[in-house]
Coordinates of C-alpha atoms in Angstrom, one line a residue:
Chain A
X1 CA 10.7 0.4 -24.0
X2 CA 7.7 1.0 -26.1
X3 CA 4.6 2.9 -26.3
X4 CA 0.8 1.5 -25.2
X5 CA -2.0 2.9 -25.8
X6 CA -4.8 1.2 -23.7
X7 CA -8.2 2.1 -22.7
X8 CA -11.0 1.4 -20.0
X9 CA -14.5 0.7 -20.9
X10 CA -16.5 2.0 -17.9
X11 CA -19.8 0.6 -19.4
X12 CA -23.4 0.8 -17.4
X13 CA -24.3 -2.7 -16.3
X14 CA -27.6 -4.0 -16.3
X15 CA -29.7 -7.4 -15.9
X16 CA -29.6 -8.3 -19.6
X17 CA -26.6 -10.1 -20.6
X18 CA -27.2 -9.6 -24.5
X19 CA -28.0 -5.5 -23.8
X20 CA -24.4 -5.5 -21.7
X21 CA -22.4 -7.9 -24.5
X22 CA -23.8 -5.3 -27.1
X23 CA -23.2 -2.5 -25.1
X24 CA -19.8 -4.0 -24.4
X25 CA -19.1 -4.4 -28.0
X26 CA -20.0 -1.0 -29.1
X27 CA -17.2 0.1 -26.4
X28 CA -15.2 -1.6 -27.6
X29 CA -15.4 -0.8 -31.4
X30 CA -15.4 2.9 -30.1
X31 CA -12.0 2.3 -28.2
X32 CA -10.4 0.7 -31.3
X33 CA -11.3 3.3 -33.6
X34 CA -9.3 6.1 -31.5
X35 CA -6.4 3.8 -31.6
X36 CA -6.6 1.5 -28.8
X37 CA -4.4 -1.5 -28.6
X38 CA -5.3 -3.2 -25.1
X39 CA -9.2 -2.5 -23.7
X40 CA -9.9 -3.7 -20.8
X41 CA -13.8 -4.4 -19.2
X42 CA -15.1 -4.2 -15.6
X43 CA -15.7 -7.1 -13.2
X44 CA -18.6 -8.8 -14.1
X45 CA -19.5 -6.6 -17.0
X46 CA -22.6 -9.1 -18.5
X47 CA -24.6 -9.8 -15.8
X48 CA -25.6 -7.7 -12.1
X49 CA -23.3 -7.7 -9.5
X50 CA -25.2 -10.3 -7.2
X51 CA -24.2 -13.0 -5.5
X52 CA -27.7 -15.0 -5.8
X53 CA -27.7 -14.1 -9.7
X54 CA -24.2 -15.3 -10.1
X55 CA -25.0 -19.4 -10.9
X56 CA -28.1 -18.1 -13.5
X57 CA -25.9 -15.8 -15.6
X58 CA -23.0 -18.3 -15.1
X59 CA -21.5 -19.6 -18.4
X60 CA -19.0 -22.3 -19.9
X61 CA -15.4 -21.8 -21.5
X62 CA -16.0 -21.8 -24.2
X63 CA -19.9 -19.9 -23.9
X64 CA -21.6 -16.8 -25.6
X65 CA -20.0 -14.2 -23.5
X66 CA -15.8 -15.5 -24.2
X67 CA -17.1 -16.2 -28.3
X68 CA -18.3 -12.2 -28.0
X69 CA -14.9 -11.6 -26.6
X70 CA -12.5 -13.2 -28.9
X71 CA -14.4 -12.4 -32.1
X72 CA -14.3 -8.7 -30.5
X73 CA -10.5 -8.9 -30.4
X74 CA -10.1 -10.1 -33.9
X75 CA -12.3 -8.2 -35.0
X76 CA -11.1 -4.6 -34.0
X77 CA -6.8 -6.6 -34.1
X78 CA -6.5 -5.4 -29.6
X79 CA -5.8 -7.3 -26.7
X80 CA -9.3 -7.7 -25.1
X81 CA -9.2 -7.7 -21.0
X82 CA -12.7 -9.1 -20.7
X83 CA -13.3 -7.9 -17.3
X84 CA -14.6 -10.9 -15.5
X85 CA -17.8 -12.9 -16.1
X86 CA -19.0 -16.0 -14.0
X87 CA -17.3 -18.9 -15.4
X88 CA -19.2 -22.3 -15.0
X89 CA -16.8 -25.1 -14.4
X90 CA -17.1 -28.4 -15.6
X91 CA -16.9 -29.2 -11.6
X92 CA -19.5 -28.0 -11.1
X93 CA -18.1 -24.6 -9.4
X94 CA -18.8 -21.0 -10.6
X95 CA -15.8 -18.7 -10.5
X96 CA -15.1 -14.9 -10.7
X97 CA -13.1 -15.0 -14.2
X98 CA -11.6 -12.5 -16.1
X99 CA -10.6 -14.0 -19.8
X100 CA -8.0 -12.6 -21.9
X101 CA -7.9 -12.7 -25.9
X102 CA -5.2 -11.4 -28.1
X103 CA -5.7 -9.6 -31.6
X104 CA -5.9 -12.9 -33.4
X105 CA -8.7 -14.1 -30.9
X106 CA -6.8 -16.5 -29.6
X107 CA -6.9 -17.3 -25.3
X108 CA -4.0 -15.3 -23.6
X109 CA -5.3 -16.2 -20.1
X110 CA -7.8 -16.4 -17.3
X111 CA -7.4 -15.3 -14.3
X112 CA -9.9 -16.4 -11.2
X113 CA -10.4 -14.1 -9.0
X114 CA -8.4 -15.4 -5.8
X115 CA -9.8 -13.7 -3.2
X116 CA -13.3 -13.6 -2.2
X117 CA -15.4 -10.7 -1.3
X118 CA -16.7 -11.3 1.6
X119 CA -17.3 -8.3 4.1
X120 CA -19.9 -7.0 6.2
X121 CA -20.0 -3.5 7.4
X122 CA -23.2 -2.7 9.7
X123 CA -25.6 -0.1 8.3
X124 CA -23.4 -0.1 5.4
X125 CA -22.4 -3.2 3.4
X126 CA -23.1 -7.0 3.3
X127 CA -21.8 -9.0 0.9
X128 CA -20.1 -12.8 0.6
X129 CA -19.2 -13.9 -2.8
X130 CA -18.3 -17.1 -1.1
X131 CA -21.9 -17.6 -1.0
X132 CA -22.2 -19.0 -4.4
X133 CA -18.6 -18.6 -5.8
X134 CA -15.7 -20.7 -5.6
X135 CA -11.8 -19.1 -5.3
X136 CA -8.6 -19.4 -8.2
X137 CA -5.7 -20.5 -7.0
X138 CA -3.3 -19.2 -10.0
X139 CA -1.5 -15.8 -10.0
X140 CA -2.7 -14.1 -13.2
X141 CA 0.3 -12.7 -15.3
X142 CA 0.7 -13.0 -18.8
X143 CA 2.8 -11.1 -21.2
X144 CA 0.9 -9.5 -24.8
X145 CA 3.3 -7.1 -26.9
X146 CA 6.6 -7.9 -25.0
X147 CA 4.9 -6.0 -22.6
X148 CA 4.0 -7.8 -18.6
X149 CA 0.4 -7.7 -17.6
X150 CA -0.8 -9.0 -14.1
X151 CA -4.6 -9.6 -13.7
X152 CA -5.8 -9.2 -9.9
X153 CA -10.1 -9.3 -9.9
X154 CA -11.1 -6.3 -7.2
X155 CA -10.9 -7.7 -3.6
X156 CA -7.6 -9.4 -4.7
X157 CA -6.3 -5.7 -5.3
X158 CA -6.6 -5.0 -1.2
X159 CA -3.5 -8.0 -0.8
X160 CA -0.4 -6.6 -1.2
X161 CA 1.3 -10.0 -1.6
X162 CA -0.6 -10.6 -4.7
X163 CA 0.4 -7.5 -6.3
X164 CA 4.2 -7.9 -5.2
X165 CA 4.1 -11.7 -6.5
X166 CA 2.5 -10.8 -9.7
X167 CA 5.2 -7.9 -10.5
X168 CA 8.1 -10.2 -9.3
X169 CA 7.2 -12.7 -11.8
X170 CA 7.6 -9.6 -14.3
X171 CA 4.1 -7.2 -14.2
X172 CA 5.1 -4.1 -15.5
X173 CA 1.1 -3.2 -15.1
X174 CA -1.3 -4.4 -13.0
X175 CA -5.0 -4.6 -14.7
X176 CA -7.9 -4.3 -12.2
X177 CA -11.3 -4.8 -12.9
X178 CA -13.3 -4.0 -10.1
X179 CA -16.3 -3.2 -8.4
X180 CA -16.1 -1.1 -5.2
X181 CA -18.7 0.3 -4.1
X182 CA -20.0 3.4 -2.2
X183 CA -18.5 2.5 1.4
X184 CA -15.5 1.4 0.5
X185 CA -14.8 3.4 -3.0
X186 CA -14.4 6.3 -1.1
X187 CA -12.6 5.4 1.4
X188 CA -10.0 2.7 -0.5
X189 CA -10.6 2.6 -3.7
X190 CA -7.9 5.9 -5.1
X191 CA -5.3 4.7 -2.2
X192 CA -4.9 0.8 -3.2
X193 CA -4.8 1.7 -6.8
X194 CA -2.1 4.2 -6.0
X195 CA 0.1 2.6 -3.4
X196 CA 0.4 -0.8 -5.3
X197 CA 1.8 1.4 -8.1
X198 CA 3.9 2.6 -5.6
X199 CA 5.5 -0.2 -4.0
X200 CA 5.7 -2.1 -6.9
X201 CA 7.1 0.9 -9.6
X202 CA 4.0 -0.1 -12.4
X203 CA 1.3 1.2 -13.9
X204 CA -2.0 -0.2 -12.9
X205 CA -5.4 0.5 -14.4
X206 CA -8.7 -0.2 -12.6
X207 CA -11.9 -0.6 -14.4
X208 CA -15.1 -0.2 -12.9
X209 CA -18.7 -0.6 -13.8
X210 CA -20.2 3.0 -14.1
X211 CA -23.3 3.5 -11.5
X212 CA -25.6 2.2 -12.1
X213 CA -29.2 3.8 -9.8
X214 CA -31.1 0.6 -10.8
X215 CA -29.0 -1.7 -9.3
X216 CA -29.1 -3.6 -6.2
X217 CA -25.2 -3.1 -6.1
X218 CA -23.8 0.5 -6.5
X219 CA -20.7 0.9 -8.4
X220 CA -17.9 3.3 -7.1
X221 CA -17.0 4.4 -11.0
X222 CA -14.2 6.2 -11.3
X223 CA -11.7 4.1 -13.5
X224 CA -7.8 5.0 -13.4
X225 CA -5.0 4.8 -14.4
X226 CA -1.6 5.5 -12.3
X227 CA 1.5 5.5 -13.3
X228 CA 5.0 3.9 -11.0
X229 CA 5.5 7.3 -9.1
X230 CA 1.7 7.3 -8.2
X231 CA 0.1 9.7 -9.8
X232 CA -3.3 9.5 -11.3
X233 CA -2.6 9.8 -15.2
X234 CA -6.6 9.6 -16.3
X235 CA -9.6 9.3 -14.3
X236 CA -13.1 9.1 -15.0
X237 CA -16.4 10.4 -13.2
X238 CA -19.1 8.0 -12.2
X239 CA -20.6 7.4 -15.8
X240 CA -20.5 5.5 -19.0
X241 CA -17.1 6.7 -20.1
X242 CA -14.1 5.7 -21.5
X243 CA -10.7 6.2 -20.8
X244 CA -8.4 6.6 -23.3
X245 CA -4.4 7.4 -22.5
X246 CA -1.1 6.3 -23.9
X247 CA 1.2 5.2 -21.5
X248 CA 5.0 5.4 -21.6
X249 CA 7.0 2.3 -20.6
X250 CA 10.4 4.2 -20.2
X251 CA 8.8 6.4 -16.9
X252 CA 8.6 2.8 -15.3
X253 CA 12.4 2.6 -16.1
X254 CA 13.2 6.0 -15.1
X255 CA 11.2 5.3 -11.4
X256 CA 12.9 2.5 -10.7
X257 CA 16.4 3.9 -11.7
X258 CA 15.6 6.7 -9.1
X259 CA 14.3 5.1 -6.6
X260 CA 15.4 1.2 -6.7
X261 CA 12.7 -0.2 -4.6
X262 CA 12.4 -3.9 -5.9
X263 CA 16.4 -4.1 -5.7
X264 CA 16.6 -3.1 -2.4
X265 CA 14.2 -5.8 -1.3
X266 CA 15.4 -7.2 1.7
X267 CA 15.2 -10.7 0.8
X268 CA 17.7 -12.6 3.3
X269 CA 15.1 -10.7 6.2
X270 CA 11.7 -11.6 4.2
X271 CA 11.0 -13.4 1.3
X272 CA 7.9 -14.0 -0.8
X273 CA 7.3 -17.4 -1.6
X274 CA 4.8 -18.0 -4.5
Chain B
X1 CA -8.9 -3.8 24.1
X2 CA -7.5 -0.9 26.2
X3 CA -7.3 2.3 25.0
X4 CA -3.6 4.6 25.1
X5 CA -2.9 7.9 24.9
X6 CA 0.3 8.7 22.4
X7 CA 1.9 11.7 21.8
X8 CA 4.1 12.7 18.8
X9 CA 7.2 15.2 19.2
X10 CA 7.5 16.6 16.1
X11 CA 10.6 18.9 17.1
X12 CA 13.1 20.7 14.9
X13 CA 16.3 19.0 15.0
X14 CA 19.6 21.4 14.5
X15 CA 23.2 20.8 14.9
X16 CA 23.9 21.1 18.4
X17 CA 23.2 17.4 19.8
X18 CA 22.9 19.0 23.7
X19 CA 20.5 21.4 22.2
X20 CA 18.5 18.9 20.5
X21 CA 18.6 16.4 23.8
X22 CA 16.9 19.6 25.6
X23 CA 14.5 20.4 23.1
X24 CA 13.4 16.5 23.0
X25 CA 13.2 16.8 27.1
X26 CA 10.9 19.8 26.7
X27 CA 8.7 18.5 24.4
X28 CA 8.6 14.8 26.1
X29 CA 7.5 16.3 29.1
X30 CA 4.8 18.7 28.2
X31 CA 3.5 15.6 26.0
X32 CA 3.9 13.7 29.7
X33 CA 1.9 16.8 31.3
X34 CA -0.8 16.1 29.2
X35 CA -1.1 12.3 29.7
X36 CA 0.4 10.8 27.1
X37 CA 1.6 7.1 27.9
X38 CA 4.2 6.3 24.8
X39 CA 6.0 9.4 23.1
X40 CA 7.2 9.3 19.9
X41 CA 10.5 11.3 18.7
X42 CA 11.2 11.6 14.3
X43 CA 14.1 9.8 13.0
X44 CA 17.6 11.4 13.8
X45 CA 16.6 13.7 16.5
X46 CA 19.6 14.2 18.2
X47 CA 21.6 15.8 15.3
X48 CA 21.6 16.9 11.4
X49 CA 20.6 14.6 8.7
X50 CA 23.5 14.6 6.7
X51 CA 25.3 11.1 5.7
X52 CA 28.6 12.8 6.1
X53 CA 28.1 14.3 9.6
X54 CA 26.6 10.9 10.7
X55 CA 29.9 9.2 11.9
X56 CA 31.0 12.6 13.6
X57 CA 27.2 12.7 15.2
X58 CA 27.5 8.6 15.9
X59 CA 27.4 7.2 20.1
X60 CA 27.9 4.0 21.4
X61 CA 24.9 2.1 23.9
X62 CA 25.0 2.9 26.3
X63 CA 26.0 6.4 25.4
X64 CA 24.5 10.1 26.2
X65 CA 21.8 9.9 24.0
X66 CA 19.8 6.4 25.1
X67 CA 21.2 7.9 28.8
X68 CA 19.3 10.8 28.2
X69 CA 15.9 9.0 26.8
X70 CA 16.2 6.1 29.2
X71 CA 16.1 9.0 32.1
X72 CA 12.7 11.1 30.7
X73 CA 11.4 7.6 30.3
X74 CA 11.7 7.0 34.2
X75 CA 11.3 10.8 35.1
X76 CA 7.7 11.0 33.1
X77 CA 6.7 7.1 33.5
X78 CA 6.6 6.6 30.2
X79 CA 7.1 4.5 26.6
X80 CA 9.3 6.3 25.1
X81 CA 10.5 5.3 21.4
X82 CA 13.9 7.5 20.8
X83 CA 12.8 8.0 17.5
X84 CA 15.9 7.3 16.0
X85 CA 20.1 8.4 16.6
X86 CA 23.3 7.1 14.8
X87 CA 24.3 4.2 16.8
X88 CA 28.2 3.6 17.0
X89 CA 28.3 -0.6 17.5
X90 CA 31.7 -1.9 18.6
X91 CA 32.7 -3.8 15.4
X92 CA 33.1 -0.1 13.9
X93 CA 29.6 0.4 11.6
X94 CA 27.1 2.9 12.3
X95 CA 23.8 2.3 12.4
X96 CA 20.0 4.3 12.0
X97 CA 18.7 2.6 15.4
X98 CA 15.4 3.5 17.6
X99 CA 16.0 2.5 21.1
X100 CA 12.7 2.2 22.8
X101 CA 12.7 2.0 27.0
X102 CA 10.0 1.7 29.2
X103 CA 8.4 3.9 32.5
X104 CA 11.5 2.6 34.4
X105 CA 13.7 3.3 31.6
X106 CA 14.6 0.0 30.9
X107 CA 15.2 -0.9 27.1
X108 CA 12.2 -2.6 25.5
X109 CA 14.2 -3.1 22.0
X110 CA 16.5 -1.6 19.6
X111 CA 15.3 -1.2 15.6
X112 CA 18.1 -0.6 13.4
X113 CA 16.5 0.5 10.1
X114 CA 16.4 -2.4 7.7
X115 CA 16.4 -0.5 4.0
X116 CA 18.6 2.1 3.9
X117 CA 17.6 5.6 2.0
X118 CA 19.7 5.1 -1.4
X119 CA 18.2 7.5 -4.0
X120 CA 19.0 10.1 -6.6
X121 CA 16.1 11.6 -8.6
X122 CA 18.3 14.3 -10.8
X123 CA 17.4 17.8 -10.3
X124 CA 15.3 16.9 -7.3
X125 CA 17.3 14.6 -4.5
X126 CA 20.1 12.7 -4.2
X127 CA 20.7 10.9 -1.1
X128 CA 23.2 7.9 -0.3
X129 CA 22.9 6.9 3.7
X130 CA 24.7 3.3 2.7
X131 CA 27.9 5.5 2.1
X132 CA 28.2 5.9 5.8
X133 CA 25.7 3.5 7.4
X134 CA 25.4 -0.2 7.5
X135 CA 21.8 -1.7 7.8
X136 CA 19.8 -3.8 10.8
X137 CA 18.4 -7.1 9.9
X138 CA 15.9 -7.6 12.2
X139 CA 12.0 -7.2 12.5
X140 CA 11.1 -4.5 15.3
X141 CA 8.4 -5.5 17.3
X142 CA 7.9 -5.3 20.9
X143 CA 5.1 -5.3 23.4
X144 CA 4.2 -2.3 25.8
X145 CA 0.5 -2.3 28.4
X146 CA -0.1 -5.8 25.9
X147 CA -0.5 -3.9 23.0
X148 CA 1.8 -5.0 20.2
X149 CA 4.3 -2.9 18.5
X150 CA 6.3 -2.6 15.3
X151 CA 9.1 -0.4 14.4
X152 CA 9.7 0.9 11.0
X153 CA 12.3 3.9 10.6
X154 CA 11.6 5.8 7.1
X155 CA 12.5 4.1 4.3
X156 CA 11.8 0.9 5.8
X157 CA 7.5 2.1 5.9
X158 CA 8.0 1.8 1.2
X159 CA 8.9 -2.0 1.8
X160 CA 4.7 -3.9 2.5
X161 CA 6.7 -7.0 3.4
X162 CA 8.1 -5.7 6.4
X163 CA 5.0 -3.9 7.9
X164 CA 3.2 -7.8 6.8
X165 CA 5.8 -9.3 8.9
X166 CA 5.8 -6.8 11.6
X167 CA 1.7 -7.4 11.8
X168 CA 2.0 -11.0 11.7
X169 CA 4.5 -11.0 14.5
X170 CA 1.7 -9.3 16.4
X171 CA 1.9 -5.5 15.6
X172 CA -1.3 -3.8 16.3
X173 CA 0.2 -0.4 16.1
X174 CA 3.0 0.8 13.8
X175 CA 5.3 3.6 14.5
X176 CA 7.4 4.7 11.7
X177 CA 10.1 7.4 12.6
X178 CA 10.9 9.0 9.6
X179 CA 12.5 12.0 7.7
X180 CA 10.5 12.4 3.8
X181 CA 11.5 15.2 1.7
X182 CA 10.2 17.9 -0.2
X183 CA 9.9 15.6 -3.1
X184 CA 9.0 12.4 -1.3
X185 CA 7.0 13.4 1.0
X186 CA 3.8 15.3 -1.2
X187 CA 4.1 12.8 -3.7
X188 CA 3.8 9.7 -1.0
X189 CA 4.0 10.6 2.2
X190 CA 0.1 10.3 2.9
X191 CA -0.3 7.3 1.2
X192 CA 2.3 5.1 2.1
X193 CA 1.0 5.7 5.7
X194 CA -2.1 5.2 5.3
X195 CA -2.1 2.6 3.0
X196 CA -0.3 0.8 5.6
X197 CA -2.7 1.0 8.1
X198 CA -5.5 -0.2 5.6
X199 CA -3.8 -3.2 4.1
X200 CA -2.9 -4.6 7.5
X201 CA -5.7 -3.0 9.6
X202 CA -3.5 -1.2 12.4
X203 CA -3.0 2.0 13.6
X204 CA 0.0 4.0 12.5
X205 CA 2.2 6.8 13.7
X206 CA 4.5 8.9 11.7
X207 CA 6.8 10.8 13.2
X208 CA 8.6 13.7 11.4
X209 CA 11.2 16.2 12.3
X210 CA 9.6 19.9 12.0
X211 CA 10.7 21.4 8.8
X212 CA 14.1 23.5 9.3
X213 CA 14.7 25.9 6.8
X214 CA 19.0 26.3 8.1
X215 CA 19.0 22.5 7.4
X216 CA 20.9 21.0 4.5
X217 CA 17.9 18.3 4.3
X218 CA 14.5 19.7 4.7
X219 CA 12.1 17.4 6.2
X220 CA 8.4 17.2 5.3
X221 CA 7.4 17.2 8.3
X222 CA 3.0 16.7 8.3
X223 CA 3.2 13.7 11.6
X224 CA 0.5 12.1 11.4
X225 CA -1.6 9.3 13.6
X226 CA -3.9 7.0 11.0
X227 CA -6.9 4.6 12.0
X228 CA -7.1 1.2 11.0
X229 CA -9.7 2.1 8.5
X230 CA -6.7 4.1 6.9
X231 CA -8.6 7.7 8.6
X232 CA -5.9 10.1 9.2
X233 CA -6.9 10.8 12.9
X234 CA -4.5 13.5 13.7
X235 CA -1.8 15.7 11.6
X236 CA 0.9 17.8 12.1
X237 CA 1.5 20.8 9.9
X238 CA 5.1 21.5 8.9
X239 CA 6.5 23.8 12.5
X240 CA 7.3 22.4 15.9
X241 CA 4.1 20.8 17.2
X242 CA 3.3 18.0 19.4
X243 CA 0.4 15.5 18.1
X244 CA -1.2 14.2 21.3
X245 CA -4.2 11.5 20.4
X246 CA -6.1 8.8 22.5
X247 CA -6.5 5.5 20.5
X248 CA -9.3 2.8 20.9
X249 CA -7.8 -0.3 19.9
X250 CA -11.3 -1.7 20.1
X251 CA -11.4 0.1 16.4
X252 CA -8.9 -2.4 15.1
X253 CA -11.3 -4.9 16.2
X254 CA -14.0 -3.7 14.9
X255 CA -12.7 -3.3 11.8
X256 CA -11.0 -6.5 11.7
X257 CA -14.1 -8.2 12.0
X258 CA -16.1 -6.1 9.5
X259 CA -13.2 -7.0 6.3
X260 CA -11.6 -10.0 8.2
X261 CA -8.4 -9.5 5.1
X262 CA -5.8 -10.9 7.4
X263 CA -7.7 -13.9 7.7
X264 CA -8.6 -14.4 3.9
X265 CA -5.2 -14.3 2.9
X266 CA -4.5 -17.0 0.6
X267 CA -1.3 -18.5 2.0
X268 CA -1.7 -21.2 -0.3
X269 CA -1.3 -19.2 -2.7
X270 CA 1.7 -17.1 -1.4
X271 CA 3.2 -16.8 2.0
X272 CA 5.9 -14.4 3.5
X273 CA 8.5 -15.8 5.3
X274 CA 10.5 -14.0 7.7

C-alpha cells in the first residue's frame, strides 16, 4: 500500500467568516507547500461554535464558504477535508456539514454530522445543537487516492457503531473534525481517538479548532493523529498549529495480520446492520 | 440505585491446580472479611496459561473446581464470578468458561469466552488458544441484588459489539476476566477498559492474574475497577493484591443523564443485532 502525507489545520476561530476563510486559506497554502496531499479543517471552522449563531452564519451548497474550498483544492492540486460549516438546506434545515473536494475541485462528499451534541453537565457544560440543527442520516465514507476515508463530525466519534460501520464499508482512516471542549477534552477526547483506532485497526486524525480565550465555546485543541495499534503518531498543543506527518499504509496491513480483529468478528453472535 | 461493595482477587496462578484452589479460597475470604458482596477471580485461575497444558488442566461441571467456588460462595455469602477455568463439555471440546454462583452457591450463569486469543506479533507474542479450545456463542449477562451484569473474558473486552450487546441486554456493570501481556497489555490494556466504560456508560472490572515471573505466559496484571465516566477508580499494581471498592450505581445515572449517548443512538442509521 502507499504512502500519505496529510496534515491538520488547527486554525484559531473567530466571529468573522471572511477573517477564518482567509485564515483557512493561508493554512492551507502553508500545508501544500511542505508537501501535503490531504488537509483536513476543524468542525465549524468559519463561523463560532454557537448554537444560536449557527442559522446566521448558515450557507447554501453551493455558497462562499464550499467555492473557497474547492478553488483551494485546485488551487494547491490536495484533497481538501473542509471541516464542517453550517450547511443551509433547500428545506429549510441547517445541518453540521463537513464537504469534501478533490485536487481538481470537484465534490468528493459531504458528510452531515449524524449525531447531535446535545449534553449537559452541571456547573460544567450545556450545550444542544439540536436546538437549531437538524441530523444526517448517511455514513460518510468516500475513497480519494485508492485510499478509504470515513468522515464522523465530533459527537458522532463517541458511537462506536458509526466508526465500526464506516471501516466495514472499507475506512482505512477515520477523519474527525471536532470540537471538544474543556470538560470533556480531558477527560475523552485522547481515549475515543485512540480506542476507535484500536478496534477498528486504522488511522484516525482529529482536527480541532485551536482555543480560542474570546470565545463563548472553549476548544480542547490538541489535534492527532493515531495510528491502528493506537499510538499517538503527532499531536499538537492548544494553538494555531499544524500538523504535518506522513503516514504508512502497510503498518495498517501489518496490525491487522498480527492481530486479526475484524476477521474474528463474531458475526453469527452479533451483527452490524447498516 | 444501590450501592455494592466488589472485590478483585488478583492472585498468582502457578501449576499446582489444589494450590491454586487454596490460594483463590484465601484471598475470597479475606475479600469476604472485609465486606465485599461479589468477588472477582482473573481468567484461568486454577492452572497455567498455556494452550497445550489446557486439555491436561480441563474438568467437567460439575467438577472440583465450580465444587470448590460454588462452596466459598455459600461459606462467605457471596457473588462469586470463577473468573475463568478450562471447562471439559461432554461432546469432547474444551472451553474458556466463567461459572458465576450465588451466596447459596447456586450457578447464576456460565460465560464461555466468545473470541478466542489467536495472535502472533513476530518477535513479541505468539499465541493460538483455538488450537486447543473451541469458542462459546452466547452473550453473558446475568442479574445479581438487581444490578445487571455482563461477562467478557479477555479477548472478548477488543470486540465493542459485544460489550453494546451485553449493555443493551441490561449490563450496568461489566466484568472482564482477563490475562493481557507484556505487549498487549501497556499498549491497550487501559484503554480498552476504559473506553468501554465510557462508550456505554457502565462500570467495569478487570481482573488479572498477578504477574508470575516462573510462568511461560506473563500476565500484565494492573486490575483495575473504572467509573462510568471512564475514571479509573481503583488499580492493582503487578503482585498479589486484592482490589476491594464500593460502587454507587447512582453514578451511572447521573452520568447517563448528563450525555444521554445510549439514548441518541441513531438506530436508524445502524443497529446491532444480537
Amino acid at each position: 500500500m502507499k504512502n500519505l502525507k496529510l496534515a491538520i489545520c488547527q486554525m484559531k476561530v473567530g466571529n468573522d467568516k471572511n477573517t477564518n476563510l482567509k485564515q483557512a486559506g493561508k493554512m492551507i497554502g502553508k500545508s501544500a507547500s511542505q508537501g501535503a496531499e490531504v488537509i483536513i479543517l476543524p468542525e465549524i471552522f468559519n463561523s463560532p461554535y454557537q448554537t444560536d449563531l449557527f442559522p446566521l452564519y448558515a450557507e447554501p451548497f453551493p455558497g462562499p464558504s464550499t467555492e473557497f474550498l474547492a478553488a483551494a483544492a485546485k488551487k494547491y492540486g490536495v484533497c481538501l477535508i473542509g471541516g464542517s460549516i453550517v450547511e443551509q438546506d433547500s428545506d429549510g434545515r441547517i445541518y453540521n456539514s463537513s464537504f469534501v473536494f478533490d485536487e481538481l475541485g470537484n465534490l468528493l462528499t459531504r458528510h452531515r454530522k449524524i449525531h447531535l451534541f446535545d449534553i449537559d453537565i452541571p456547573g460544567k457544560i450545556s450545550f444542544r445543537e439540536s436546538d437549531t440543527l437538524a441530523a444526517g442520516s448517511a455514513i460518510g465514507t468516500f475513497k480519494y487516492k485508492s485510499i478509504g476515508f470515513g468522515l464522523m463530525i465530533c459527537y458522532d466519534v463517541r458511537f462506536p457503531e458509526l466508526a465500526r460501520a464506516s471501516v466495514l464499508q472499507g475506512a482505512q482512516i477515520l477523519i474527525v473534525p471536532a470540537a471538544f471542549n474543556l470538560t470533556t477534552g480531558p477527560a475523552h477526547w485522547e481515549l475515543l481517538m485512540r480506542s476507535r483506532a484500536v478496534d477498528n485497526q486504522v488511522f484516525l486524525a482529529a482536527a480541532s479548532p485551536a482555543r480560542n480565550p474570546a470565545a463563548s465555546y472553549q476548544a480542547w485543541g490538541h489535534s492527532m493523529v493515531v495510528d491502528p495499534w493506537g499510538t499517538i503518531i503527532k499531536e499538537a498543543g492548544i494553538d494555531e498549529e499544524i500538523v504535518l506527518i506522513e503516514l504508512d499504509f502497510s503498518k495498517l496491513e501489518q496490525v491487522r495480520n498480527e492481530l486479526p480483529l475484524l476477521k474474528q468478528r463474531r458475526t453469527d453472535v452479533y451483527q452490524l446492520k447498516y
